[in-house]
CSV table of C-alpha atoms in Angstrom, one decimal:
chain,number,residue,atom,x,y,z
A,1,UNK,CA,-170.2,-130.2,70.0
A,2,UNK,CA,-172.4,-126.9,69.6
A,3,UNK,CA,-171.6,-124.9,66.4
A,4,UNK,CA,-171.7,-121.2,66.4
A,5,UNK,CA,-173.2,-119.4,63.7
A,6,UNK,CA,-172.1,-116.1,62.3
A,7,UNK,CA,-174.5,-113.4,61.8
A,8,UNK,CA,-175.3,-114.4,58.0
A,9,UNK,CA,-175.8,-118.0,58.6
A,10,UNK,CA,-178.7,-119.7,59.6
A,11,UNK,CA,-179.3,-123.3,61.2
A,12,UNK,CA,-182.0,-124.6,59.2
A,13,UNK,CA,-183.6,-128.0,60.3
A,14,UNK,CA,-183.1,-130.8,57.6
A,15,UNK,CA,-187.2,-131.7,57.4
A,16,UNK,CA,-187.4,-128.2,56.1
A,17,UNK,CA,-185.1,-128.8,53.0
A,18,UNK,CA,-186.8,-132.2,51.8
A,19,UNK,CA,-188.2,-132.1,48.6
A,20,UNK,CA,-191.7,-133.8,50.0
A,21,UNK,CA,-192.0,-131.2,52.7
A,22,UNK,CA,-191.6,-128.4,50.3
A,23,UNK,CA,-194.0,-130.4,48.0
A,24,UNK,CA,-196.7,-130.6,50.8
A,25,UNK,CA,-196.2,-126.8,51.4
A,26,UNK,CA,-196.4,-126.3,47.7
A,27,UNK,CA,-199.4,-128.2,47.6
A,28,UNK,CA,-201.5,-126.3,50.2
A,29,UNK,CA,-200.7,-123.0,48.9
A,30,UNK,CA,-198.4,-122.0,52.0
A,31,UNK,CA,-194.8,-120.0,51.7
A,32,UNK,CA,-192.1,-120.8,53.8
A,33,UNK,CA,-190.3,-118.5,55.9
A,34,UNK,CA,-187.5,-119.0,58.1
A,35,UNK,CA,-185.6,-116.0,59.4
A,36,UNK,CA,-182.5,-115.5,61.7
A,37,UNK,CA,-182.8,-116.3,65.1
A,38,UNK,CA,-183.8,-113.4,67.2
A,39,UNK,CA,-185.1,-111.5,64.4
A,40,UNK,CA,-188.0,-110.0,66.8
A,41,UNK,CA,-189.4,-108.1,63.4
A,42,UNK,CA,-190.4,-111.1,61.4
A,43,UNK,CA,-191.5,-113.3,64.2
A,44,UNK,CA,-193.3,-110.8,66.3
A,45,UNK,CA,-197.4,-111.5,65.6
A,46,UNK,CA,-196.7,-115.4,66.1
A,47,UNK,CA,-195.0,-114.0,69.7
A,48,UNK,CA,-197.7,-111.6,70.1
A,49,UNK,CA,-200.3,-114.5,69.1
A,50,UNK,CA,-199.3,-117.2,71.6
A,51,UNK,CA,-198.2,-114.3,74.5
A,52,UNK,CA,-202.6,-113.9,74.3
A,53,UNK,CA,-202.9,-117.9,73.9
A,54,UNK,CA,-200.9,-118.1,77.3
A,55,UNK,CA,-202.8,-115.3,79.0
A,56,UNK,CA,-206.1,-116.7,77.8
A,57,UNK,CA,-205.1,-120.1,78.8
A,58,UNK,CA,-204.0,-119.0,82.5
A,59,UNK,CA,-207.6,-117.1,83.1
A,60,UNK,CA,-209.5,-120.0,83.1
């Protein structure tokens, strides 16, 4: 059974609500960020980032 999400929920994966992964996160200075899916504003230099990867990767 797939649940459908409304547009002010979010399905976030259970590893990413323990307390030891927000420790390790914690502990190496890094902020955690998890936006809507399809939110093309937040996620777009990681896109943009692995679009080049991909390019790169096919040219050689």
């Amino acid at each position: 059974m797939v649940k459908k999400y409304g547009p002010f929920e979010a399905y976030i994966p259970k590893y990413c609500t323990r307390l030891n992964f927000r420790q390790l996160l914690w502990h190496c200075q890094l902020n955690q960020s998890i936006s809507r899916r399809g939110s093309g504003w937040i996620n777009s230099p990681m896109e943009r980032f692995f679009r080049s990867l991909k390019r790169n990767e096919s040219n050689h």
